[in-house]
């Protein structure tokens, strides 16, 4: 167990003489035993970052430390890490037992008995004792996943690295493995870096999440901080399902105008806005559907589409005077009687509104959040 | 009576009609062996089928049948009493047994060495090196050459006085050896030359196999702590089983076909000298067929062929 420090890590790829920046100046300090999730859209550099930690890619600039040891130049085998691959990368010609022993045989001086003992105990943990003598091709996807995890934990490394390990599983199994993986990580208390593009995995699993976009680290925060106080518009849009609604607005006197909205802003909030060219953000969960317009923060809208999900519904609303298909989403109680074509009123409460600088995307004003972990996400 | 006749005629007529119907039905069965498609496609495949069947498989069978008779040279074989006498004679013949043993030794050593060399080159070429295509072509090129041509190359290189092999060995104070003339060395020399010619093929097959292994396998092994050598030995090479099998099959076939090479190399191969009644640099008749592997005349095959090519090149080409 150890801390893991990424100090201004940069990675350049050479592509026909052109330099492509895959990861740009990323600094993250990961505590001992912490579960850090690296999240971002495809091609954002999250896998490259993980592979640099693993030693599968060289680091162009910056320093990587495991414990207090600089490991930039260390080979993967000298870093004391174990990695779980998206494709599992089980050795097809070896049985489960051989797959799990391989790492110990190659990287340690343990005797065969000790190796067998550790493999047994890891298979106990993963519940795969009865698969020990099978080949990977004889296992289901979920079982292969367990073997891949077992192969990592049997090594008892300083750091676990996981590259989208659940993305090849079906939805139900994924949810189950998510919980199991979290429990396992808590039990083992091993520093873990977990890469995913799935913001649900990021929110539910991580102690902290690091959001990357275009090779640039956007924010490192606890899931709730990232959700409630995003550092910029990218994080606000990336975290949360369905995504936050954005309206391009301009500050005109005491109201912001644009995208079909004419929304009054109180003095306190106005004081935080350093520019007139803004983006107003509101989470679908914060929009309420009410019966009548009572203030300037209620807007008359038409229901475009309703997506019932059971306990809740995603209602696509269109403002008057906007183009066809231009909608925003409200997430309401599943029993709310709304249908496509209904005329309703959407209430946008000011305390839940975010404002971003339209040029830089930087968050100027976030909703009120005390950083209390007990905050009810659904509101 | 008339009524009876009429009834009979009706019955017959009906029956005939029924039969006719039946006949039509057999012409259009719902899936019998002699279906319409089968019959109408006959002209397209039957001739080829018959030629192939008789000329190849029929001939093989006939050959086998002949081998059971005591038939020699030309004439009518006596199929009266078939026995395995010829086979017994062959297996009692020291020359035949020696050839069998040599063929087997060549087959095994050539195939194994070719696989090992091919695998090593494939692994080296797979290291994302520059000019990979060029290397691949260079290694594969010898395979495209005729056995007669490569045999001549090696004949020169193995030459006792001037051959480059002996010159290089001479630099280390070894030799010179008579590679082709010495029965103790000739098999090794031949195997080495054949490996040079065919290891490129093994390389291509292995390279395709290596490319088919997902990168994650290499990475997983490295993260698991394996050194490069151990990674290849324990993770990668076992996964090349399919490539090994397909390469060995083809290499074994080549090993069995190496006859041309050996014949050209040992110099006992003389193409018929049609149009060249006088050969100014060789003795005539029986003496032109020296025992295998004797120094002097082994250039004949190639020389004869070269002459043949010269003749061809001197032919007037229309339009020139």
mmCIF file of C-alpha atoms in Angstrom, chain B residues 55-224:
data_model
loop_
_atom_site.group_PDB
_atom_site.id
_atom_site.type_symbol
_atom_site.label_atom_id
_atom_site.label_comp_id
_atom_site.label_asym_id
_atom_site.label_seq_id
_atom_site.Cartn_x
_atom_site.Cartn_y
_atom_site.Cartn_z
ATOM 1 C CA UNK B 55 -6.019 -38.957 -64.491
ATOM 2 C CA UNK B 56 -5.143 -38.288 -60.865
ATOM 3 C CA UNK B 57 -6.915 -40.661 -58.536
ATOM 4 C CA UNK B 58 -7.305 -43.374 -61.149
ATOM 5 C CA UNK B 59 -3.599 -43.113 -61.932
ATOM 6 C CA UNK B 60 -2.704 -43.254 -58.268
ATOM 7 C CA UNK B 61 -4.747 -46.385 -57.882
ATOM 8 C CA UNK B 62 -3.237 -47.868 -61.055
ATOM 9 C CA UNK B 63 0.219 -47.033 -59.812
ATOM 10 C CA UNK B 64 -0.499 -48.807 -56.559
ATOM 11 C CA UNK B 65 -1.834 -51.788 -58.492
ATOM 12 C CA UNK B 66 1.318 -51.844 -60.646
ATOM 13 C CA UNK B 67 3.451 -51.761 -57.536
ATOM 14 C CA UNK B 68 1.937 -55.070 -56.524
ATOM 15 C CA UNK B 69 3.006 -56.745 -59.782
ATOM 16 C CA UNK B 70 6.520 -57.625 -60.939
ATOM 17 C CA UNK B 71 6.158 -55.321 -63.936
ATOM 18 C CA UNK B 72 9.380 -53.821 -65.348
ATOM 19 C CA UNK B 73 10.049 -51.336 -68.106
ATOM 20 C CA UNK B 74 7.483 -51.510 -70.933
ATOM 21 C CA UNK B 75 5.073 -54.197 -71.906
ATOM 22 C CA UNK B 76 1.974 -55.698 -70.452
ATOM 23 C CA UNK B 77 2.009 -56.028 -66.712
ATOM 24 C CA UNK B 78 0.830 -59.305 -65.323
ATOM 25 C CA UNK B 79 -1.979 -58.634 -62.912
ATOM 26 C CA UNK B 80 -2.285 -62.369 -62.252
ATOM 27 C CA UNK B 81 -0.498 -62.565 -58.928
ATOM 28 C CA UNK B 82 -0.343 -59.434 -56.837
ATOM 29 C CA UNK B 83 2.013 -59.410 -53.896
ATOM 30 C CA UNK B 84 4.181 -57.063 -51.851
ATOM 31 C CA UNK B 85 7.380 -58.426 -53.366
ATOM 32 C CA UNK B 86 8.544 -55.067 -54.703
ATOM 33 C CA UNK B 87 8.063 -53.436 -51.320
ATOM 34 C CA UNK B 88 10.040 -56.198 -49.652
ATOM 35 C CA UNK B 89 12.824 -55.638 -52.193
ATOM 36 C CA UNK B 90 12.813 -51.881 -51.590
ATOM 37 C CA UNK B 91 13.057 -52.249 -47.834
ATOM 38 C CA UNK B 92 15.819 -54.759 -48.251
ATOM 39 C CA UNK B 93 17.849 -52.310 -50.353
ATOM 40 C CA UNK B 94 20.510 -50.374 -48.441
ATOM 41 C CA UNK B 95 20.423 -47.452 -50.871
ATOM 42 C CA UNK B 96 16.713 -47.070 -50.475
ATOM 43 C CA UNK B 97 16.933 -47.295 -46.685
ATOM 44 C CA UNK B 98 19.749 -44.767 -46.653
ATOM 45 C CA UNK B 99 17.699 -42.376 -48.772
ATOM 46 C CA UNK B 100 14.716 -42.903 -46.491
ATOM 47 C CA UNK B 101 16.806 -42.192 -43.429
ATOM 48 C CA UNK B 102 18.318 -39.075 -44.994
ATOM 49 C CA UNK B 103 14.928 -37.828 -46.108
ATOM 50 C CA UNK B 104 13.603 -38.276 -42.599
ATOM 51 C CA UNK B 105 16.600 -36.533 -41.033
ATOM 52 C CA UNK B 106 16.233 -33.679 -43.517
ATOM 53 C CA UNK B 107 12.505 -33.421 -42.900
ATOM 54 C CA UNK B 108 12.840 -33.186 -39.132
ATOM 55 C CA UNK B 109 15.942 -31.017 -38.837
ATOM 56 C CA UNK B 110 14.927 -28.672 -41.649
ATOM 57 C CA UNK B 111 11.374 -28.162 -40.350
ATOM 58 C CA UNK B 112 12.456 -27.609 -36.749
ATOM 59 C CA UNK B 113 15.324 -25.237 -37.557
ATOM 60 C CA UNK B 114 13.202 -23.325 -40.035
ATOM 61 C CA UNK B 115 10.488 -22.816 -37.431
ATOM 62 C CA UNK B 116 12.967 -21.633 -34.806
ATOM 63 C CA UNK B 117 14.778 -19.259 -37.162
ATOM 64 C CA UNK B 118 11.489 -17.993 -38.617
ATOM 65 C CA UNK B 119 10.088 -17.372 -35.151
ATOM 66 C CA UNK B 120 13.160 -15.438 -34.046
ATOM 67 C CA UNK B 121 13.113 -13.240 -37.142
ATOM 68 C CA UNK B 122 9.361 -12.710 -36.786
ATOM 69 C CA UNK B 123 9.775 -11.580 -33.183
ATOM 70 C CA UNK B 124 12.536 -9.184 -34.216
ATOM 71 C CA UNK B 125 10.536 -7.791 -37.129
ATOM 72 C CA UNK B 126 7.503 -7.420 -34.830
ATOM 73 C CA UNK B 127 9.325 -4.869 -32.631
ATOM 74 C CA UNK B 128 7.786 -1.973 -34.586
ATOM 75 C CA UNK B 129 11.065 -1.463 -36.426
ATOM 76 C CA UNK B 130 11.570 0.933 -39.261
ATOM 77 C CA UNK B 131 11.528 -0.395 -42.861
ATOM 78 C CA UNK B 132 9.601 -3.426 -41.702
ATOM 79 C CA UNK B 133 8.186 -4.148 -45.153
ATOM 80 C CA UNK B 134 11.640 -4.078 -46.677
ATOM 81 C CA UNK B 135 12.962 -6.580 -44.157
ATOM 82 C CA UNK B 136 9.973 -8.788 -44.685
ATOM 83 C CA UNK B 137 10.557 -8.819 -48.434
ATOM 84 C CA UNK B 138 14.262 -9.501 -48.037
ATOM 85 C CA UNK B 139 13.607 -12.475 -45.787
ATOM 86 C CA UNK B 140 10.852 -13.829 -47.991
ATOM 87 C CA UNK B 141 12.628 -13.339 -51.321
ATOM 88 C CA UNK B 142 14.750 -16.551 -51.327
ATOM 89 C CA UNK B 143 11.549 -18.565 -51.309
ATOM 90 C CA UNK B 144 10.525 -17.053 -54.640
ATOM 91 C CA UNK B 145 13.694 -18.346 -56.302
ATOM 92 C CA UNK B 146 13.899 -21.642 -58.136
ATOM 93 C CA UNK B 147 15.639 -24.528 -56.420
ATOM 94 C CA UNK B 148 18.010 -24.751 -59.395
ATOM 95 C CA UNK B 149 19.084 -21.143 -58.910
ATOM 96 C CA UNK B 150 19.560 -21.333 -55.156
ATOM 97 C CA UNK B 151 21.357 -24.634 -55.537
ATOM 98 C CA UNK B 152 23.866 -22.929 -57.802
ATOM 99 C CA UNK B 153 24.358 -20.089 -55.304
ATOM 100 C CA UNK B 154 25.143 -22.531 -52.576
ATOM 101 C CA UNK B 155 27.271 -24.631 -54.839
ATOM 102 C CA UNK B 156 29.496 -21.617 -55.354
ATOM 103 C CA UNK B 157 29.425 -20.644 -51.711
ATOM 104 C CA UNK B 158 30.268 -24.188 -50.614
ATOM 105 C CA UNK B 159 33.122 -24.487 -53.137
ATOM 106 C CA UNK B 160 36.180 -25.928 -51.444
ATOM 107 C CA UNK B 161 38.752 -23.519 -52.833
ATOM 108 C CA UNK B 162 36.879 -20.318 -53.624
ATOM 109 C CA UNK B 163 33.566 -20.647 -51.786
ATOM 110 C CA UNK B 164 32.679 -17.812 -49.463
ATOM 111 C CA UNK B 165 31.775 -20.225 -46.657
ATOM 112 C CA UNK B 166 35.246 -21.691 -46.585
ATOM 113 C CA UNK B 167 36.819 -18.254 -46.921
ATOM 114 C CA UNK B 168 34.926 -17.008 -43.873
ATOM 115 C CA UNK B 169 35.729 -20.134 -41.889
ATOM 116 C CA UNK B 170 39.315 -19.825 -43.073
ATOM 117 C CA UNK B 171 39.498 -16.421 -41.418
ATOM 118 C CA UNK B 172 38.977 -18.252 -38.110
ATOM 119 C CA UNK B 173 41.573 -20.826 -39.020
ATOM 120 C CA UNK B 174 39.047 -23.510 -39.892
ATOM 121 C CA UNK B 175 38.665 -25.664 -42.961
ATOM 122 C CA UNK B 176 38.566 -25.637 -45.875
ATOM 123 C CA UNK B 177 35.876 -28.275 -45.883
ATOM 124 C CA UNK B 178 34.459 -30.097 -48.827
ATOM 125 C CA UNK B 179 30.863 -29.378 -47.938
ATOM 126 C CA UNK B 180 29.177 -31.121 -50.822
ATOM 127 C CA UNK B 181 31.696 -33.879 -51.363
ATOM 128 C CA UNK B 182 31.958 -35.066 -47.772
ATOM 129 C CA UNK B 183 29.072 -37.422 -46.898
ATOM 130 C CA UNK B 184 29.372 -36.434 -43.241
ATOM 131 C CA UNK B 185 28.828 -32.760 -44.020
ATOM 132 C CA UNK B 186 26.556 -32.747 -47.010
ATOM 133 C CA UNK B 187 23.273 -33.251 -45.149
ATOM 134 C CA UNK B 188 24.044 -30.385 -42.786
ATOM 135 C CA UNK B 189 25.065 -28.164 -45.681
ATOM 136 C CA UNK B 190 21.875 -28.946 -47.551
ATOM 137 C CA UNK B 191 19.704 -28.355 -44.483
ATOM 138 C CA UNK B 192 21.428 -25.034 -43.868
ATOM 139 C CA UNK B 193 20.832 -23.882 -47.447
ATOM 140 C CA UNK B 194 17.198 -24.928 -47.294
ATOM 141 C CA UNK B 195 16.720 -23.097 -43.992
ATOM 142 C CA UNK B 196 18.085 -19.972 -45.639
ATOM 143 C CA UNK B 197 15.556 -20.383 -48.406
ATOM 144 C CA UNK B 198 12.460 -21.130 -46.340
ATOM 145 C CA UNK B 199 12.829 -19.542 -42.919
ATOM 146 C CA UNK B 200 11.352 -16.386 -44.504
ATOM 147 C CA UNK B 201 8.153 -18.268 -45.065
ATOM 148 C CA UNK B 202 8.024 -19.390 -41.442
ATOM 149 C CA UNK B 203 8.663 -15.769 -40.472
ATOM 150 C CA UNK B 204 5.673 -14.515 -42.452
ATOM 151 C CA UNK B 205 3.371 -17.097 -40.906
ATOM 152 C CA UNK B 206 4.650 -16.337 -37.395
ATOM 153 C CA UNK B 207 4.436 -12.604 -37.976
ATOM 154 C CA UNK B 208 0.766 -12.962 -38.884
ATOM 155 C CA UNK B 209 0.297 -15.066 -35.747
ATOM 156 C CA UNK B 210 2.046 -12.487 -33.572
ATOM 157 C CA UNK B 211 -0.055 -9.693 -35.028
ATOM 158 C CA UNK B 212 -3.200 -11.652 -34.193
ATOM 159 C CA UNK B 213 -2.324 -11.753 -30.483
ATOM 160 C CA UNK B 214 -3.926 -8.762 -28.723
ATOM 161 C CA UNK B 215 -1.476 -6.183 -27.377
ATOM 162 C CA UNK B 216 -3.044 -6.659 -23.945
ATOM 163 C CA UNK B 217 -1.474 -10.107 -23.744
ATOM 164 C CA UNK B 218 1.996 -8.592 -23.998
ATOM 165 C CA UNK B 219 1.097 -5.811 -21.589
ATOM 166 C CA UNK B 220 -0.548 -8.117 -19.067
ATOM 167 C CA UNK B 221 2.547 -10.292 -19.042
ATOM 168 C CA UNK B 222 4.799 -7.290 -18.553
ATOM 169 C CA UNK B 223 2.649 -5.908 -15.733
ATOM 170 C CA UNK B 224 2.617 -9.402 -14.232
#
